[in-house]
Short mmCIF file of C-alpha atoms and ligand atoms in Angstrom, two decimals:
data_model
loop_
_atom_site.label_atom_id
_atom_site.label_comp_id
_atom_site.label_asym_id
_atom_site.label_seq_id
_atom_site.Cartn_x
_atom_site.Cartn_y
_atom_site.Cartn_z
CA MET B 202 -7.93 -43.60 -19.17
CA SER B 203 -5.63 -42.62 -16.35
CA HIS B 204 -8.24 -41.46 -13.81
CA GLU B 205 -10.16 -44.11 -11.83
CA ALA B 206 -13.23 -41.93 -11.39
CA HIS B 207 -13.86 -41.85 -15.10
CA GLU B 208 -13.91 -45.63 -15.25
CA SER B 209 -17.02 -45.71 -13.02
CA ASN B 210 -20.59 -45.50 -14.32
CA GLU B 211 -20.87 -41.89 -13.27
CA PRO B 212 -19.35 -39.86 -16.09
CA GLU B 213 -19.49 -36.61 -14.11
CA THR B 214 -17.56 -37.83 -11.07
CA PRO B 215 -14.41 -35.75 -10.56
CA TYR B 216 -10.92 -37.23 -10.82
CA LEU B 217 -9.90 -38.97 -7.60
CA ASP B 218 -6.46 -40.44 -8.05
CA PHE B 219 -3.30 -38.44 -8.53
CA ALA B 220 0.25 -39.70 -8.54
CA GLY B 221 1.41 -36.95 -6.16
CA THR B 222 -0.33 -34.06 -4.47
CA THR B 223 -3.48 -32.76 -6.18
CA PRO B 224 -3.20 -30.16 -8.94
CA TYR B 225 -5.32 -27.93 -6.65
CA GLU B 226 -2.69 -28.20 -3.93
CA ASP B 227 0.11 -27.61 -6.41
CA TYR B 228 -1.49 -24.34 -7.47
CA ILE B 229 -3.20 -23.04 -4.30
CA GLN B 230 -0.84 -24.47 -1.65
CA ALA B 231 -3.82 -24.86 0.65
CA ASP B 232 -1.90 -27.26 2.86
CA VAL B 233 0.71 -24.56 3.49
CA LEU B 234 -1.88 -21.84 3.91
CA THR B 235 -4.06 -23.77 6.37
CA HIS B 236 -1.15 -24.73 8.60
CA LEU B 237 0.03 -21.20 9.30
CA GLN B 238 -2.44 -20.62 12.17
CA HIS B 239 -0.23 -20.89 15.25
CA THR B 240 -2.39 -19.54 18.05
CA ARG B 241 -0.64 -18.59 21.27
CA SER B 242 -3.38 -18.86 23.87
CA ASP B 243 -6.08 -21.38 24.83
CA ASP B 244 -8.78 -18.84 24.10
CA PRO B 245 -11.17 -20.10 21.38
CA GLY B 246 -11.60 -16.51 20.11
CA GLU B 247 -7.93 -16.08 19.18
CA MET B 248 -8.23 -18.16 15.97
CA VAL B 249 -10.56 -15.71 14.21
CA PHE B 250 -8.36 -12.78 15.25
CA LEU B 251 -5.31 -14.48 13.75
CA VAL B 252 -7.06 -15.63 10.56
CA THR B 253 -8.80 -12.28 9.95
CA THR B 254 -5.41 -10.59 10.19
CA GLN B 255 -3.92 -13.13 7.77
CA VAL B 256 -6.86 -12.68 5.38
CA MET B 257 -6.33 -8.92 5.46
CA GLU B 258 -2.61 -9.41 4.74
CA LEU B 259 -3.61 -11.42 1.64
CA TRP B 260 -5.98 -8.67 0.49
CA PHE B 261 -3.23 -6.08 1.07
CA THR B 262 -1.00 -8.23 -1.18
CA VAL B 263 -3.58 -8.33 -4.00
CA ILE B 264 -4.31 -4.61 -3.72
CA VAL B 265 -0.58 -3.73 -3.83
CA HIS B 266 -0.37 -5.89 -6.97
CA GLU B 267 -3.28 -3.99 -8.58
CA TRP B 268 -1.88 -0.57 -7.72
CA GLU B 269 1.58 -1.55 -9.00
CA THR B 270 -0.10 -2.73 -12.23
CA ALA B 271 -1.94 0.60 -12.43
CA SER B 272 1.28 2.58 -11.79
CA ARG B 273 3.14 0.70 -14.52
CA ALA B 274 0.27 1.20 -16.98
CA LEU B 275 0.15 4.93 -16.25
CA ARG B 276 3.90 5.18 -16.81
CA GLY B 277 3.25 3.65 -20.25
CA ASP B 278 0.31 6.04 -20.93
CA ASP B 279 -2.15 3.12 -20.86
CA VAL B 280 -5.07 4.62 -18.93
CA PRO B 281 -7.63 1.81 -19.65
CA THR B 282 -5.31 -0.83 -18.15
CA ALA B 283 -4.72 1.41 -15.13
CA VAL B 284 -8.45 2.05 -14.62
CA ALA B 285 -9.23 -1.68 -14.95
CA ALA B 286 -6.67 -2.50 -12.22
CA LEU B 287 -7.99 0.29 -9.98
CA LYS B 288 -11.57 -0.96 -10.45
CA ARG B 289 -10.52 -4.49 -9.49
CA SER B 290 -8.87 -3.03 -6.40
CA VAL B 291 -12.12 -1.26 -5.48
CA ARG B 292 -13.95 -4.64 -5.34
CA GLU B 293 -11.04 -6.07 -3.37
CA LEU B 294 -11.12 -3.16 -0.93
CA ASP B 295 -14.84 -3.89 -0.45
CA ALA B 296 -13.98 -7.50 0.41
CA LEU B 297 -11.12 -6.36 2.67
CA ASN B 298 -13.45 -4.02 4.53
CA ALA B 299 -16.12 -6.73 4.85
CA SER B 300 -13.57 -8.84 6.68
CA TRP B 301 -13.87 -6.52 9.69
CA ARG B 302 -17.22 -8.24 10.44
CA PRO B 303 -15.84 -11.01 12.69
CA LEU B 304 -13.73 -8.54 14.74
CA GLY B 305 -15.82 -5.39 14.69
CA GLN B 306 -17.74 -6.00 17.92
CA LEU B 307 -15.15 -7.50 20.29
CA THR B 308 -15.70 -6.60 23.92
CA PRO B 309 -12.67 -5.58 26.01
CA ALA B 310 -13.00 -8.83 28.00
CA GLN B 311 -13.02 -10.95 24.82
CA PHE B 312 -9.97 -9.12 23.43
CA ASN B 313 -8.19 -9.36 26.80
CA SER B 314 -8.55 -13.17 26.67
CA TYR B 315 -5.72 -13.36 24.14
CA ARG B 316 -4.28 -9.84 23.95
CA ALA B 317 -1.26 -10.75 26.10
CA ALA B 318 -0.37 -13.45 23.52
CA LEU B 319 0.29 -10.69 20.96
CA GLY B 320 3.18 -9.34 23.04
CA GLU B 321 4.44 -6.22 21.28
CA GLY B 322 3.02 -7.47 17.95
CA SER B 323 0.85 -4.91 16.16
CA GLY B 324 -0.58 -4.33 12.66
CA PHE B 325 1.60 -1.22 12.76
CA GLN B 326 4.41 -3.63 11.85
CA SER B 327 2.60 -4.84 8.70
CA ALA B 328 4.99 -4.29 5.79
CA MET B 329 2.29 -4.94 3.18
CA TYR B 330 0.02 -2.27 4.69
CA ARG B 331 3.02 0.08 4.62
CA ARG B 332 3.50 -0.67 0.92
CA MET B 333 -0.14 0.26 0.35
CA GLU B 334 0.43 3.56 2.14
CA PHE B 335 3.62 4.24 0.15
CA LEU B 336 1.71 3.64 -3.10
CA LEU B 337 -0.91 6.14 -1.94
CA GLY B 338 1.81 8.74 -1.36
CA GLU B 339 2.10 8.33 2.45
CA LYS B 340 5.89 7.90 2.33
CA SER B 341 8.02 7.74 5.47
CA SER B 342 11.55 6.35 5.75
CA SER B 343 11.14 5.80 9.51
CA MET B 344 8.50 3.16 8.69
CA LEU B 345 11.37 1.00 7.36
CA VAL B 346 13.07 0.84 10.76
CA PRO B 347 10.89 -1.96 12.28
CA HIS B 348 11.86 -4.22 9.34
CA ARG B 349 15.65 -4.02 9.68
CA GLY B 350 15.74 -7.62 10.89
CA ALA B 351 13.97 -9.00 7.79
CA PRO B 352 16.15 -8.37 4.69
CA ARG B 353 13.61 -9.35 2.00
CA VAL B 354 10.81 -7.31 3.53
CA TYR B 355 13.16 -4.38 4.10
CA ALA B 356 14.40 -4.44 0.49
CA GLU B 357 10.84 -4.52 -0.91
CA LEU B 358 9.78 -1.68 1.33
CA GLU B 359 12.86 0.39 0.53
CA LYS B 360 12.19 -0.06 -3.21
CA ALA B 361 8.56 1.04 -2.68
CA LEU B 362 9.76 4.09 -0.72
CA GLU B 363 12.10 5.20 -3.50
CA GLU B 364 9.72 4.55 -6.40
CA PRO B 365 7.12 7.12 -7.48
CA SER B 366 3.77 6.44 -5.81
CA LEU B 367 0.62 5.62 -7.78
CA TYR B 368 -0.42 9.26 -7.32
CA ASP B 369 2.97 10.52 -8.58
CA GLU B 370 2.40 8.46 -11.74
CA VAL B 371 -1.10 9.93 -12.12
CA LEU B 372 0.24 13.49 -11.84
CA ARG B 373 3.06 12.81 -14.32
CA LEU B 374 0.50 11.46 -16.80
CA LEU B 375 -1.70 14.55 -16.32
CA ALA B 376 1.36 16.71 -17.11
CA ARG B 377 2.14 14.67 -20.24
CA ARG B 378 -1.48 15.21 -21.33
CA GLY B 379 -0.97 18.96 -21.16
CA HIS B 380 -2.31 19.77 -17.69
CA ALA B 381 -0.51 22.38 -15.60
CA VAL B 382 1.05 20.20 -12.90
CA PRO B 383 3.89 22.31 -11.38
CA GLU B 384 7.53 21.33 -11.97
CA ALA B 385 8.05 21.23 -8.22
CA VAL B 386 5.44 18.44 -7.96
CA LEU B 387 6.82 16.53 -10.95
CA LYS B 388 10.41 16.78 -9.68
CA ARG B 389 9.59 16.22 -6.00
CA ASP B 390 11.62 13.78 -3.92
CA VAL B 391 9.26 10.79 -4.22
CA ALA B 392 10.62 9.20 -1.03
CA GLN B 393 8.97 12.06 0.93
CA LYS B 394 5.32 12.25 1.91
CA TYR B 395 3.20 13.88 -0.83
CA VAL B 396 2.19 17.45 0.03
CA PRO B 397 -1.05 18.78 -1.55
CA SER B 398 -0.68 21.52 -4.17
CA PRO B 399 -3.21 24.24 -5.15
CA GLU B 400 -2.18 23.91 -8.82
CA VAL B 401 -2.92 20.17 -8.78
CA GLU B 402 -6.27 20.95 -7.17
CA ALA B 403 -6.96 23.35 -10.08
CA VAL B 404 -6.14 20.58 -12.60
CA TRP B 405 -8.67 18.23 -10.99
CA THR B 406 -11.23 21.05 -10.76
CA ALA B 407 -10.91 21.64 -14.52
CA LEU B 408 -11.18 17.92 -15.26
CA TYR B 409 -14.28 17.58 -13.08
CA ALA B 410 -15.87 20.65 -14.63
CA GLY B 411 -15.42 19.11 -18.08
CA ASP B 412 -16.80 16.00 -19.76
CA GLU B 413 -17.59 13.30 -17.17
CA GLY B 414 -16.91 10.60 -19.75
CA ASP B 415 -13.37 11.88 -20.29
CA GLU B 416 -10.74 9.22 -19.68
CA LEU B 417 -8.94 11.34 -17.08
CA ALA B 418 -12.15 12.27 -15.26
CA ARG B 419 -12.94 8.55 -15.03
CA LEU B 420 -9.42 7.90 -13.73
CA GLY B 421 -10.10 10.57 -11.07
CA GLU B 422 -13.31 8.80 -10.04
CA ALA B 423 -11.60 5.38 -9.81
CA LEU B 424 -8.94 7.00 -7.57
CA THR B 425 -11.68 8.63 -5.48
CA ASP B 426 -13.34 5.22 -4.99
CA VAL B 427 -9.99 3.84 -3.81
CA ALA B 428 -9.46 6.80 -1.46
CA GLU B 429 -12.92 6.45 0.06
CA LEU B 430 -12.51 2.73 0.75
CA VAL B 431 -9.04 3.18 2.30
CA TRP B 432 -10.55 5.86 4.53
CA ARG B 433 -13.32 3.38 5.43
CA TRP B 434 -10.78 0.67 6.32
CA ARG B 435 -8.99 3.11 8.63
CA ASN B 436 -12.22 4.16 10.28
CA ASP B 437 -13.55 0.60 10.68
CA HIS B 438 -10.20 -0.28 12.28
CA LEU B 439 -10.48 2.74 14.57
CA VAL B 440 -14.01 1.86 15.73
CA ALA B 441 -13.14 -1.85 16.19
CA THR B 442 -10.15 -0.74 18.30
CA ARG B 443 -12.22 1.68 20.36
CA ARG B 444 -14.73 -1.11 21.11
CA ALA B 445 -12.06 -3.70 21.94
CA MET B 446 -9.71 -1.62 24.10
CA GLY B 447 -11.03 1.90 24.74
CA ALA B 448 -8.18 4.37 25.33
CA LYS B 449 -5.55 1.84 26.42
CA THR B 450 -2.02 1.92 24.99
CA GLY B 451 -1.55 -0.20 21.82
CA THR B 452 0.48 -3.43 21.81
CA GLY B 453 2.72 -1.65 19.28
CA GLY B 454 3.49 1.08 21.82
CA SER B 455 1.34 3.93 20.46
CA ALA B 456 -1.29 5.92 22.36
CA GLY B 457 -3.81 3.56 20.70
CA VAL B 458 -7.12 5.10 19.65
CA ALA B 459 -5.80 8.69 19.89
CA TRP B 460 -2.96 7.80 17.50
CA LEU B 461 -5.29 5.96 15.11
CA GLU B 462 -7.74 8.90 15.12
CA LYS B 463 -5.01 11.16 13.80
CA ARG B 464 -4.07 8.65 11.09
CA ALA B 465 -7.71 8.16 10.05
CA GLN B 466 -8.17 11.90 9.49
CA LYS B 467 -5.75 11.94 6.57
CA ASN B 468 -7.27 12.21 3.11
CA VAL B 469 -5.93 9.90 0.42
CA PHE B 470 -5.26 11.80 -2.85
CA PRO B 471 -6.09 15.10 -1.10
CA GLU B 472 -6.74 17.33 -4.12
CA LEU B 473 -9.37 14.93 -5.48
CA TRP B 474 -11.40 15.87 -2.39
CA THR B 475 -10.67 19.59 -2.13
CA ALA B 476 -11.23 20.17 -5.88
CA ARG B 477 -14.88 19.22 -5.41
CA SER B 478 -15.59 22.49 -3.60
CA HIS B 479 -14.67 24.43 -6.73
CA VAL B 480 -16.55 22.56 -9.44
C1 HEM C 563 -9.95 -5.45 17.12
C2 HEM C 563 -8.73 -5.79 16.88
C3 HEM C 563 -7.64 -4.75 16.71
C4 HEM C 563 -7.19 -3.83 17.62
C5 HEM C 563 -7.69 -3.61 19.04
C6 HEM C 563 -6.12 -3.09 16.97
C7 HEM C 563 -5.40 -2.08 17.57
C8 HEM C 563 -4.43 -1.32 16.95
C9 HEM C 563 -3.71 -0.24 17.57
C10 HEM C 563 -3.89 0.28 19.01
C11 HEM C 563 -2.86 0.28 16.65
C12 HEM C 563 -1.86 1.42 16.83
C13 HEM C 563 -0.44 0.92 16.92
C14 HEM C 563 -0.18 0.22 18.23
O1 HEM C 563 0.15 0.89 19.21
O2 HEM C 563 -0.32 -1.01 18.26
C15 HEM C 563 -3.06 -0.48 15.44
C16 HEM C 563 -2.39 -0.25 14.25
C17 HEM C 563 -2.59 -0.99 13.10
N1 HEM C 563 -3.38 -2.10 12.97
FE1 HEM C 563 -4.67 -2.82 14.31
N2 HEM C 563 -5.97 -3.55 15.70
C18 HEM C 563 -6.86 -4.58 15.50
C19 HEM C 563 -7.01 -5.33 14.37
C20 HEM C 563 -6.24 -5.21 13.23
C21 HEM C 563 -6.31 -6.09 12.09
C22 HEM C 563 -7.23 -7.30 11.93
C23 HEM C 563 -5.42 -5.62 11.19
C24 HEM C 563 -5.16 -6.24 9.85
C25 HEM C 563 -3.95 -6.39 9.37
C26 HEM C 563 -4.79 -4.44 11.76
C27 HEM C 563 -3.83 -3.67 11.15
C28 HEM C 563 -3.26 -2.55 11.68
C29 HEM C 563 -2.39 -1.66 10.94
C30 HEM C 563 -1.99 -1.78 9.48
C31 HEM C 563 -1.97 -0.67 11.83
C32 HEM C 563 -1.07 0.53 11.49
C33 HEM C 563 -1.94 1.68 11.01
C34 HEM C 563 -1.11 2.88 10.56
O3 HEM C 563 0.09 2.79 10.42
O4 HEM C 563 -1.73 3.95 10.33
N3 HEM C 563 -5.32 -4.23 13.00
N4 HEM C 563 -4.01 -1.45 15.65
#
């Protein structure tokens, strides 16, 4: 037997000796992950700010993966695989939103203790968040500009800008299933921000007025769950920001809370919300 632990009298003792790094390390890379916390101030509260932001970046990464899986499945007319990925993302969005807890009640004095260390750094420069927004249909080529200095990030973001969003894929599938999605929507320039359409609203209205167990109605509900939780993330961020810095200018150069308020007003998958008034 190659493992020392199993030579002891305790048969359930885990393996202890490995020739190199542990198989856990080889898979998880915990040593890499737990040495990426380079705080920039002496303030003991900076660590949780840095780690919460890193944790959120990891959740963004998983959620982008799920939505890309869903997009691909929709392109291949595989609605169950798409809905399963969207449902996983809903649980992940719940976990993402729960990670506001350690930062949600910062006082201005607490935030000030390390704010200067951020320099001009801001979540606004998060490329993974931007990929989430692009997948939701919030396209904007100017959002690529901050990433010009990072070729890999830029290339990934540019690809995401030019690809159909998750919502574009949903609408194309609805059209293939015989629903009256206008040509102008199907042929739209997908690198532009999605603009709501009354005809698309009518398609969702008809689907919601029909059988609730219908595959496409269930797809609509999974998308609505996603939209609600993204809206919640934006609003939790807004309130945390208002508590931590009032109406001060953001480190990223925006008007701060006033700018975030405008962003938080936007509805994800707009017709899924407006259709509800007509069912
Ligand atoms: C309480 C701590 C936080 C404050 C006070 C704060 C403040 C701000 C402000 C003022 C902006 C607007 C852009 C600017 O001028 O900087 C912003 C944007 C942003 N922040 Fe935060 N933030 C906080 C925590 C976080 C965390 C933990 C994340 C996670 C990654 C995050 C992600 C973002 C993103 C993605 C944007 C861009 C939103 C958009 O483009 O619509 N923020 N933040």
